[in-house]
Amino acid sequence: DVKVTQSSRYLVKRTGEKVFLECVQDMDHENMFWYRQDPGLGLRLIYFSYDVKMKEKGDIPEGYSVSREKKERFSLILESASTNQTSMYLCASSPGLRAAGYTFGSGTRLTVV
Amino acid sequence: GENVEQHPSTLSVQEGDSAVIKCTYSDSASNYFPWYKQELGKRPQLIIDIRSNVGEKKDQRIAVTLNKTAKHFSLHITETQPEDSAVYFCAARGLEYGNKLVFGAGTILRVKS
């Protein structure tokens, strides 16, 4: 019963390409998040959204943007992919500001060559 | 902002032994502390959580303790089994960081049989 779905499991893109990572949740959650996961660095927050059309920068937003046109969908955009953006990208959602825990997607492993 | 430190970064135990992972946080207003388990190639999944009004919580072989005065919390796994091998992340949510979760860097737990 997958509840947070990331559109691609593996992705290979060329330097300079515009890359879209899609995340869809079917739990009617208000909050959605994008993290990148790198060995030894844990989970670092890129962007998050508390509502439709709302977005906030996380800790490492440089080189990324996001879009949330519908409540269930949160897209991460790499405007011009670079090799240092090669990483595992995890999407997560939660039901409210003070609610418990996140539900994560399975992740997208992006390689930029 | 909130900072969460997690130790150790790697932990090897013999099957049947106990494992303890510790985290400290900086925001004294933090009120929610979840633990996530990420098996190889899979998404992080919530395994246990604790709120600031509780000192300890147990669920079968896992338990979490919270010391608000010292601002640290710990995950305890008893009678470890090979399937406990995974990366474990602690997290904290506090008012200082806009109610988002801040994650520790993770602990790689290896259970040797």
Coordinates of N, CA and C in Angstrom, one line a residue:
Chain A
D1 N 0.8 -1.2 0.0 CA 0.0 0.0 0.0 C 0.9 1.2 0.0
V2 N 1.5 1.5 -1.1 CA 2.4 2.7 -1.3 C 1.6 4.0 -1.2
K3 N 2.0 4.9 -0.3 CA 1.3 6.1 0.0 C 2.0 7.3 -0.5
V4 N 3.3 7.3 -0.6 CA 4.1 8.4 -1.2 C 4.9 7.8 -2.4
T5 N 4.6 8.3 -3.6 CA 5.2 7.7 -4.8 C 6.1 8.7 -5.5
Q6 N 7.3 8.2 -5.7 CA 8.2 9.0 -6.5 C 8.3 8.4 -7.9
S7 N 8.2 9.3 -8.9 CA 8.0 8.8 -10.2 C 9.1 8.0 -10.8
S8 N 10.4 8.2 -10.4 CA 11.5 7.5 -10.9 C 12.3 6.9 -9.8
R9 N 12.8 5.6 -10.0 CA 13.6 5.0 -9.0 C 15.1 5.4 -9.3
Y10 N 15.4 5.4 -10.6 CA 16.8 5.7 -11.0 C 16.7 6.7 -12.2
L11 N 17.6 7.6 -12.2 CA 17.6 8.6 -13.3 C 19.0 9.0 -13.6
V12 N 19.3 9.1 -14.9 CA 20.6 9.6 -15.3 C 20.4 10.8 -16.2
K13 N 21.0 11.9 -15.9 CA 20.9 13.1 -16.7 C 22.2 13.7 -17.0
R14 N 22.3 14.5 -18.0 CA 23.5 15.2 -18.4 C 23.6 16.6 -17.7
T15 N 24.8 17.0 -17.5 CA 25.1 18.3 -16.9 C 24.4 19.4 -17.7
G16 N 23.7 20.3 -17.0 CA 23.1 21.4 -17.7 C 21.6 21.1 -18.0
E17 N 21.2 19.9 -17.9 CA 19.8 19.5 -18.2 C 18.9 20.1 -17.1
K18 N 17.6 20.3 -17.5 CA 16.6 20.7 -16.5 C 15.9 19.3 -16.1
V19 N 15.9 19.1 -14.8 CA 15.4 17.8 -14.3 C 14.2 18.0 -13.4
F20 N 13.2 17.2 -13.6 CA 12.0 17.2 -12.7 C 11.9 15.9 -12.0
L21 N 11.8 16.0 -10.6 CA 11.5 14.9 -9.8 C 10.1 15.0 -9.2
E22 N 9.3 14.0 -9.4 CA 7.9 14.1 -9.0 C 7.6 13.3 -7.8
C23 N 6.7 13.8 -7.0 CA 6.3 13.1 -5.8 C 4.8 13.3 -5.6
V24 N 4.1 12.2 -5.4 CA 2.7 12.2 -5.2 C 2.3 11.4 -4.0
Q25 N 1.4 12.0 -3.1 CA 0.9 11.3 -1.9 C -0.6 11.2 -2.0
D26 N -1.1 10.1 -1.5 CA -2.5 9.9 -1.5 C -3.2 9.9 -0.2
M27 N -2.5 10.6 0.8 CA -3.0 10.6 2.2 C -3.6 11.9 2.6
D28 N -3.8 12.9 1.6 CA -4.4 14.2 1.9 C -3.5 15.0 2.9
H29 N -2.2 14.8 2.8 CA -1.3 15.5 3.8 C -1.1 16.9 3.4
E30 N -1.0 17.8 4.4 CA -0.8 19.2 4.1 C 0.7 19.4 3.7
N31 N 1.6 18.8 4.5 CA 3.0 19.1 4.4 C 3.7 18.1 3.5
M32 N 4.6 18.6 2.7 CA 5.5 17.8 1.8 C 6.9 18.4 1.8
F33 N 7.8 17.5 1.7 CA 9.2 17.8 1.9 C 10.1 17.1 0.8
W34 N 11.2 17.8 0.5 CA 12.2 17.1 -0.3 C 13.5 17.1 0.4
Y35 N 14.1 16.0 0.5 CA 15.4 15.8 1.2 C 16.4 15.2 0.1
R36 N 17.7 15.4 0.4 CA 18.7 14.7 -0.3 C 19.5 13.9 0.7
Q37 N 19.9 12.7 0.3 CA 20.6 11.8 1.3 C 21.9 11.4 0.7
D38 N 23.0 11.8 1.4 CA 24.3 11.5 1.0 C 25.0 10.8 2.2
P39 N 25.9 9.9 1.9 CA 26.6 9.1 2.9 C 27.3 10.0 3.9
G40 N 27.1 9.8 5.2 CA 27.7 10.6 6.2 C 27.1 11.9 6.5
L41 N 26.2 12.3 5.7 CA 25.5 13.6 5.9 C 24.1 13.5 6.3
G42 N 23.6 12.3 6.3 CA 22.2 12.2 6.8 C 21.2 12.7 5.7
L43 N 20.1 13.2 6.2 CA 19.0 13.7 5.4 C 19.0 15.3 5.5
R44 N 19.2 15.9 4.4 CA 19.3 17.4 4.4 C 18.1 17.9 3.6
L45 N 17.4 18.9 4.2 CA 16.2 19.4 3.7 C 16.5 20.4 2.6
I46 N 15.8 20.2 1.4 CA 16.0 21.1 0.3 C 14.9 22.2 0.3
Y47 N 13.7 21.7 0.2 CA 12.5 22.6 0.2 C 11.4 21.9 0.9
F48 N 10.4 22.7 1.4 CA 9.2 22.1 1.9 C 8.0 23.0 1.6
S49 N 6.9 22.4 1.8 CA 5.6 23.1 1.5 C 4.6 22.7 2.5
Y50 N 3.9 23.7 3.1 CA 2.9 23.5 4.1 C 1.5 23.6 3.5
D51 N 1.4 24.0 2.2 CA 0.1 24.1 1.6 C 0.3 24.3 0.1
V52 N -0.8 24.2 -0.6 CA -0.8 24.3 -2.1 C -0.2 25.7 -2.4
K53 N 0.6 25.8 -3.4 CA 1.2 27.0 -3.9 C 2.2 27.7 -2.9
M54 N 2.4 27.0 -1.8 CA 3.3 27.6 -0.8 C 4.6 26.8 -0.8
K55 N 5.7 27.5 -0.6 CA 7.0 26.8 -0.6 C 7.9 27.6 0.4
E56 N 8.8 26.8 1.0 CA 9.8 27.4 1.9 C 11.2 26.8 1.6
K57 N 12.2 27.6 1.7 CA 13.6 27.0 1.5 C 14.0 26.2 2.8
G58 N 14.7 25.1 2.5 CA 15.2 24.4 3.6 C 16.7 24.8 3.8
D59 N 17.5 23.8 4.1 CA 18.9 24.1 4.5 C 19.8 24.2 3.2
I60 N 19.5 23.5 2.2 CA 20.3 23.5 1.0 C 19.5 23.8 -0.3
P61 N 18.9 24.9 -0.5 CA 18.0 25.2 -1.6 C 18.7 25.6 -2.9
E62 N 20.0 25.9 -2.8 CA 20.7 26.4 -4.0 C 20.7 25.4 -5.1
G63 N 20.3 25.9 -6.3 CA 20.3 25.0 -7.5 C 19.0 24.2 -7.7
Y64 N 18.1 24.4 -6.7 CA 16.8 23.7 -6.8 C 15.7 24.7 -6.7
S65 N 14.5 24.3 -7.3 CA 13.3 25.0 -7.1 C 12.2 23.9 -6.9
V66 N 11.0 24.3 -6.5 CA 9.9 23.4 -6.3 C 8.6 24.0 -6.9
S67 N 7.6 23.1 -7.0 CA 6.3 23.5 -7.5 C 5.3 22.6 -6.7
R68 N 4.2 23.3 -6.2 CA 3.1 22.6 -5.6 C 1.8 23.2 -6.1
E69 N 1.4 22.8 -7.2 CA 0.1 23.3 -7.8 C -1.1 22.5 -7.3
K70 N -0.9 21.3 -6.8 CA -2.0 20.5 -6.3 C -1.5 19.9 -4.9
K71 N -2.5 19.7 -4.0 CA -2.1 19.3 -2.7 C -1.3 18.0 -2.7
E72 N -1.7 17.1 -3.6 CA -1.1 15.8 -3.6 C 0.3 15.7 -4.3
R73 N 0.7 16.7 -5.0 CA 1.9 16.6 -5.8 C 2.9 17.7 -5.5
F74 N 4.2 17.3 -5.3 CA 5.2 18.2 -4.9 C 6.4 17.9 -5.8
S75 N 6.8 18.8 -6.7 CA 7.8 18.6 -7.7 C 9.1 19.3 -7.3
L76 N 10.2 18.6 -7.5 CA 11.5 19.2 -7.3 C 12.2 19.4 -8.6
I77 N 12.7 20.6 -8.8 CA 13.2 21.0 -10.1 C 14.7 21.3 -10.0
L78 N 15.6 20.7 -10.8 CA 17.0 21.1 -10.9 C 17.1 21.9 -12.1
E79 N 17.3 23.2 -12.0 CA 17.2 24.1 -13.1 C 18.3 23.8 -14.2
S80 N 19.5 23.5 -13.7 CA 20.6 23.2 -14.6 C 21.5 22.2 -13.8
A81 N 21.2 20.9 -14.1 CA 21.8 19.8 -13.3 C 23.4 19.9 -13.3
S82 N 24.0 19.6 -12.1 CA 25.4 19.6 -12.0 C 25.8 18.3 -11.4
T83 N 27.1 17.9 -11.5 CA 27.5 16.6 -11.0 C 27.4 16.6 -9.5
N84 N 27.5 17.7 -8.8 CA 27.4 17.7 -7.4 C 26.0 17.5 -6.9
Q85 N 25.1 17.4 -7.8 CA 23.7 17.1 -7.4 C 23.4 15.6 -7.6
T86 N 24.4 14.8 -7.9 CA 24.2 13.4 -7.9 C 24.0 12.9 -6.5
S87 N 22.8 12.3 -6.3 CA 22.4 12.0 -4.9 C 21.2 11.1 -4.9
M88 N 20.8 10.7 -3.7 CA 19.5 10.1 -3.5 C 18.5 11.1 -3.0
Y89 N 17.4 11.3 -3.7 CA 16.4 12.3 -3.3 C 15.2 11.6 -2.7
L90 N 14.8 12.0 -1.5 CA 13.7 11.5 -0.8 C 12.6 12.5 -0.7
C91 N 11.4 12.1 -1.0 CA 10.2 13.0 -0.8 C 9.5 12.4 0.5
A92 N 8.9 13.3 1.3 CA 8.2 12.9 2.4 C 6.9 13.8 2.6
S93 N 5.9 13.2 3.3 CA 4.8 14.0 3.6 C 4.3 13.8 5.1
S94 N 3.6 14.8 5.6 CA 3.0 14.6 7.0 C 1.7 15.3 7.0
P95 N 0.8 14.9 7.9 CA -0.5 15.4 7.9 C -0.7 16.8 8.5
G96 N 0.2 17.4 9.1 CA 0.0 18.7 9.7 C 1.2 19.3 10.4
L97 N 1.2 20.5 10.8 CA 2.3 21.1 11.4 C 2.7 20.4 12.7
R98 N 1.7 20.0 13.5 CA 2.0 19.4 14.8 C 1.8 17.9 14.8
A99 N 1.5 17.3 13.6 CA 1.2 15.9 13.6 C 2.5 15.1 13.7
A100 N 2.3 13.8 13.9 CA 3.4 12.9 14.1 C 4.0 12.5 12.8
G101 N 5.3 12.4 12.8 CA 6.2 11.7 11.8 C 5.9 12.0 10.3
Y102 N 6.8 11.6 9.5 CA 6.8 11.7 8.1 C 6.6 10.3 7.5
T103 N 5.9 10.3 6.3 CA 5.9 9.1 5.4 C 6.8 9.4 4.3
F104 N 7.8 8.5 4.0 CA 8.8 8.8 2.9 C 8.4 8.0 1.7
G105 N 8.8 8.5 0.6 CA 8.8 7.8 -0.7 C 10.0 6.9 -0.8
S106 N 10.1 6.1 -1.8 CA 11.1 5.1 -2.0 C 12.4 5.7 -2.5
G107 N 12.4 7.0 -2.9 CA 13.6 7.7 -3.3 C 13.9 7.6 -4.8
T108 N 14.6 8.6 -5.3 CA 15.1 8.6 -6.6 C 16.6 8.8 -6.6
R109 N 17.3 7.8 -7.2 CA 18.7 8.0 -7.2 C 19.1 8.7 -8.5
L110 N 19.5 9.9 -8.4 CA 19.9 10.7 -9.6 C 21.4 10.7 -9.8
T111 N 21.8 10.4 -11.0 CA 23.2 10.5 -11.4 C 23.3 11.6 -12.5
V112 N 24.1 12.6 -12.3 CA 24.4 13.6 -13.3 C 25.7 13.4 -13.9
V113 N 25.8 13.2 -15.2 CA 27.1 12.9 -15.8 C 27.5 14.0 -16.8
Chain B
G1 N 19.5 27.6 14.5 CA 18.4 26.7 14.4 C 18.7 25.4 15.1
E2 N 17.8 24.5 15.0 CA 17.9 23.2 15.7 C 19.1 22.4 15.1
N3 N 19.8 21.7 16.0 CA 20.9 20.9 15.6 C 20.7 19.5 16.3
V4 N 20.8 18.4 15.5 CA 20.7 17.1 16.1 C 22.0 16.3 15.8
E5 N 22.6 15.9 16.9 CA 23.9 15.1 16.7 C 23.6 13.7 17.1
Q6 N 24.1 12.7 16.4 CA 23.8 11.3 16.6 C 25.1 10.5 16.7
H7 N 25.1 9.6 17.6 CA 26.3 8.8 17.9 C 25.9 7.4 18.3
P8 N 26.7 6.4 17.9 CA 27.8 6.4 17.0 C 27.4 6.5 15.5
S9 N 28.4 6.7 14.6 CA 28.0 6.7 13.2 C 27.9 5.2 12.7
T10 N 28.7 4.3 13.3 CA 28.5 2.9 13.0 C 28.6 2.1 14.3
L11 N 27.9 1.0 14.3 CA 27.8 0.2 15.5 C 27.7 -1.3 15.0
S12 N 28.6 -2.1 15.5 CA 28.5 -3.5 15.3 C 28.3 -4.3 16.6
V13 N 27.3 -5.2 16.5 CA 27.0 -6.0 17.7 C 26.8 -7.4 17.3
Q14 N 26.9 -8.3 18.3 CA 26.7 -9.7 18.1 C 25.2 -10.0 18.2
E15 N 24.7 -10.9 17.4 CA 23.3 -11.2 17.5 C 22.9 -11.6 19.0
G16 N 21.9 -11.1 19.4 CA 21.4 -11.3 20.8 C 21.8 -10.2 21.8
D17 N 22.9 -9.4 21.4 CA 23.3 -8.3 22.3 C 22.3 -7.2 22.1
S18 N 22.5 -6.2 23.0 CA 21.8 -4.9 22.9 C 22.5 -3.9 22.1
A19 N 21.8 -2.9 21.5 CA 22.4 -1.8 20.8 C 21.7 -0.5 21.3
V20 N 22.6 0.5 21.5 CA 22.1 1.8 21.9 C 22.6 2.9 21.0
I21 N 21.7 3.7 20.6 CA 22.1 4.9 19.7 C 21.6 6.1 20.4
K22 N 22.5 7.1 20.5 CA 22.2 8.3 21.2 C 22.1 9.6 20.4
C23 N 21.2 10.5 20.7 CA 21.1 11.7 20.0 C 21.0 12.9 21.0
T24 N 21.6 14.0 20.6 CA 21.4 15.2 21.4 C 20.8 16.3 20.5
Y25 N 20.0 17.2 21.1 CA 19.4 18.2 20.3 C 19.6 19.6 21.0
S26 N 19.5 20.6 20.3 CA 19.8 22.0 20.8 C 18.6 22.8 21.2
D27 N 17.5 22.6 20.6 CA 16.3 23.4 20.9 C 15.5 22.9 22.0
S28 N 15.6 23.6 23.2 CA 14.9 23.1 24.4 C 13.4 23.1 24.2
A29 N 12.9 23.7 23.2 CA 11.4 23.7 22.9 C 11.0 22.5 22.1
S30 N 11.9 21.7 21.7 CA 11.6 20.5 20.8 C 10.6 19.6 21.6
N31 N 9.6 19.1 20.9 CA 8.6 18.4 21.6 C 8.2 17.0 21.0
Y32 N 9.0 16.6 19.9 CA 8.6 15.3 19.3 C 9.9 14.7 18.7
F33 N 10.1 13.4 19.0 CA 11.4 12.8 18.7 C 11.1 11.4 18.1
P34 N 11.1 11.3 16.8 CA 10.9 10.0 16.1 C 12.2 9.3 15.8
W35 N 12.2 8.0 15.6 CA 13.3 7.2 15.1 C 12.9 6.5 13.8
Y36 N 13.8 6.6 12.8 CA 13.5 5.9 11.5 C 14.5 4.8 11.3
K37 N 14.0 3.8 10.6 CA 14.9 2.7 10.2 C 14.9 2.6 8.7
Q38 N 16.1 2.6 8.1 CA 16.2 2.5 6.6 C 17.0 1.3 6.3
E39 N 16.4 0.3 5.8 CA 17.0 -0.9 5.3 C 17.6 -0.6 3.9
L40 N 18.6 -1.4 3.5 CA 19.4 -1.1 2.3 C 18.4 -1.0 1.1
G41 N 18.5 0.1 0.4 CA 17.7 0.3 -0.8 C 16.2 0.5 -0.6
K42 N 15.8 0.8 0.7 CA 14.4 1.0 1.0 C 14.2 2.4 1.6
R43 N 13.0 2.8 1.8 CA 12.7 4.1 2.3 C 12.8 4.1 3.8
P44 N 13.1 5.2 4.4 CA 13.1 5.3 5.9 C 11.7 5.1 6.4
Q45 N 11.6 4.3 7.5 CA 10.3 4.0 8.1 C 10.3 4.3 9.6
L46 N 9.2 4.9 10.0 CA 9.1 5.2 11.4 C 9.0 4.0 12.3
I47 N 9.9 3.8 13.3 CA 9.8 2.6 14.1 C 9.3 2.9 15.5
I48 N 9.6 4.1 16.0 CA 9.1 4.5 17.3 C 9.3 6.0 17.5
D49 N 8.4 6.6 18.3 CA 8.6 8.0 18.6 C 8.2 8.3 20.0
I50 N 8.6 9.5 20.5 CA 8.3 9.9 21.8 C 8.0 11.4 21.9
R51 N 7.1 11.8 22.7 CA 6.8 13.2 22.9 C 7.4 13.7 24.2
S52 N 7.5 15.0 24.2 CA 8.3 15.6 25.3 C 7.6 15.4 26.7
N53 N 6.4 15.0 26.8 CA 5.8 14.8 28.1 C 5.9 13.4 28.6
V54 N 6.7 12.6 27.9 CA 6.9 11.2 28.2 C 8.4 10.9 28.4
G55 N 8.8 10.1 29.4 CA 10.2 9.8 29.6 C 10.7 8.6 28.9
E56 N 9.8 7.6 28.6 CA 10.3 6.4 28.0 C 9.1 5.7 27.3
K57 N 9.4 5.0 26.2 CA 8.3 4.3 25.5 C 8.9 3.0 25.0
K58 N 8.1 2.0 25.1 CA 8.6 0.7 24.6 C 7.7 0.1 23.6
D59 N 8.3 -0.7 22.7 CA 7.5 -1.4 21.7 C 8.3 -2.7 21.4
Q60 N 7.9 -3.8 22.1 CA 8.6 -5.1 22.0 C 10.0 -4.9 22.3
R61 N 10.9 -5.2 21.3 CA 12.4 -5.1 21.5 C 13.0 -3.7 21.5
I62 N 12.2 -2.8 21.1 CA 12.8 -1.4 21.0 C 12.2 -0.5 22.0
A63 N 13.0 0.5 22.4 CA 12.6 1.4 23.4 C 13.3 2.7 23.2
V64 N 12.6 3.8 23.5 CA 13.3 5.1 23.4 C 13.2 5.8 24.8
T65 N 14.2 6.5 25.2 CA 14.2 7.3 26.4 C 14.5 8.7 26.1
L66 N 14.0 9.6 26.9 CA 14.2 11.0 26.7 C 14.6 11.7 28.0
N67 N 15.6 12.5 27.9 CA 16.1 13.3 29.1 C 16.0 14.7 28.6
K68 N 14.9 15.4 29.0 CA 14.7 16.8 28.5 C 15.7 17.7 29.2
T69 N 16.1 17.5 30.4 CA 17.1 18.4 31.1 C 18.4 18.4 30.3
A70 N 18.9 17.2 30.0 CA 20.1 17.1 29.3 C 20.0 17.2 27.7
K71 N 18.8 17.3 27.3 CA 18.5 17.4 25.8 C 19.1 16.3 25.1
H72 N 18.8 15.0 25.5 CA 19.2 13.9 24.7 C 18.2 12.8 24.8
F73 N 18.2 12.0 23.7 CA 17.3 10.8 23.7 C 18.0 9.7 23.0
S74 N 17.6 8.5 23.4 CA 18.3 7.3 22.9 C 17.4 6.2 22.5
L75 N 17.8 5.4 21.5 CA 17.1 4.2 21.0 C 17.8 3.0 21.6
H76 N 17.0 2.1 22.1 CA 17.6 0.9 22.7 C 16.9 -0.3 22.0
I77 N 17.8 -1.2 21.4 CA 17.3 -2.4 20.8 C 17.8 -3.6 21.6
T78 N 17.0 -4.4 22.1 CA 17.4 -5.6 22.9 C 17.3 -6.8 22.0
E79 N 18.1 -7.9 22.4 CA 18.1 -9.1 21.7 C 18.1 -8.9 20.2
T80 N 19.2 -8.2 19.7 CA 19.3 -7.9 18.3 C 19.3 -9.1 17.4
Q81 N 18.7 -8.9 16.2 CA 18.7 -10.0 15.2 C 19.2 -9.4 13.9
P82 N 19.7 -10.3 13.0 CA 20.2 -9.9 11.7 C 19.3 -8.9 11.0
E83 N 18.0 -9.1 11.1 CA 17.1 -8.1 10.4 C 17.1 -6.7 11.0
D84 N 17.7 -6.5 12.1 CA 17.8 -5.2 12.7 C 18.9 -4.4 12.0
S85 N 19.8 -5.1 11.2 CA 20.8 -4.4 10.5 C 20.2 -3.3 9.5
A86 N 20.6 -2.1 9.6 CA 20.0 -1.0 8.9 C 20.7 0.3 9.3
V87 N 20.3 1.4 8.6 CA 20.7 2.7 9.1 C 19.5 3.3 9.9
Y88 N 19.8 3.8 11.1 CA 18.9 4.4 12.0 C 19.1 5.9 12.0
F89 N 18.0 6.6 11.9 CA 18.0 8.1 12.0 C 17.2 8.6 13.2
C90 N 17.7 9.5 14.0 CA 16.9 10.1 15.0 C 16.5 11.5 14.4
A91 N 15.5 12.1 15.0 CA 15.0 13.4 14.5 C 14.4 14.1 15.7
A92 N 14.3 15.4 15.6 CA 13.7 16.3 16.6 C 12.8 17.3 15.9
R93 N 11.8 17.7 16.5 CA 10.9 18.7 16.0 C 10.7 19.8 17.1
G94 N 11.0 21.0 16.7 CA 10.9 22.1 17.7 C 10.4 23.4 17.1
L95 N 10.0 24.2 18.0 CA 9.4 25.5 17.5 C 10.5 26.4 16.8
E96 N 11.7 26.3 17.3 CA 12.8 27.1 16.8 C 13.0 26.8 15.3
Y97 N 12.7 25.7 14.8 CA 12.9 25.3 13.4 C 11.6 25.2 12.7
G98 N 10.6 25.9 13.1 CA 9.4 25.9 12.3 C 8.6 24.6 12.3
N99 N 8.8 23.8 13.3 CA 8.1 22.5 13.4 C 8.5 21.5 12.4
K100 N 9.5 21.7 11.6 CA 10.0 20.6 10.7 C 10.9 19.7 11.5
L101 N 11.0 18.5 11.0 CA 11.9 17.5 11.6 C 13.3 17.9 11.2
V102 N 14.3 17.8 12.2 CA 15.7 17.9 11.9 C 16.3 16.6 12.2
F103 N 17.0 16.0 11.2 CA 17.5 14.6 11.4 C 19.0 14.6 11.8
G104 N 19.3 13.5 12.6 CA 20.7 13.2 12.8 C 21.3 12.6 11.6
A105 N 22.6 12.5 11.6 CA 23.4 12.0 10.4 C 23.2 10.5 10.2
G106 N 22.7 9.8 11.1 CA 22.4 8.4 10.9 C 23.4 7.5 11.6
T107 N 23.0 6.3 11.9 CA 23.9 5.2 12.5 C 23.7 4.0 11.7
I108 N 24.8 3.4 11.2 CA 24.8 2.1 10.5 C 24.9 1.0 11.6
L109 N 23.9 0.3 11.7 CA 23.9 -0.9 12.7 C 24.1 -2.2 12.0
R110 N 25.1 -2.9 12.4 CA 25.4 -4.2 11.8 C 25.3 -5.3 12.9
V111 N 24.4 -6.2 12.7 CA 24.2 -7.3 13.7 C 24.9 -8.5 13.1
K112 N 25.9 -9.0 13.8 CA 26.7 -10.2 13.3 C 26.1 -11.5 13.9
S113 N 25.9 -12.4 13.0 CA 25.3 -13.7 13.4 C 26.4 -14.7 13.6

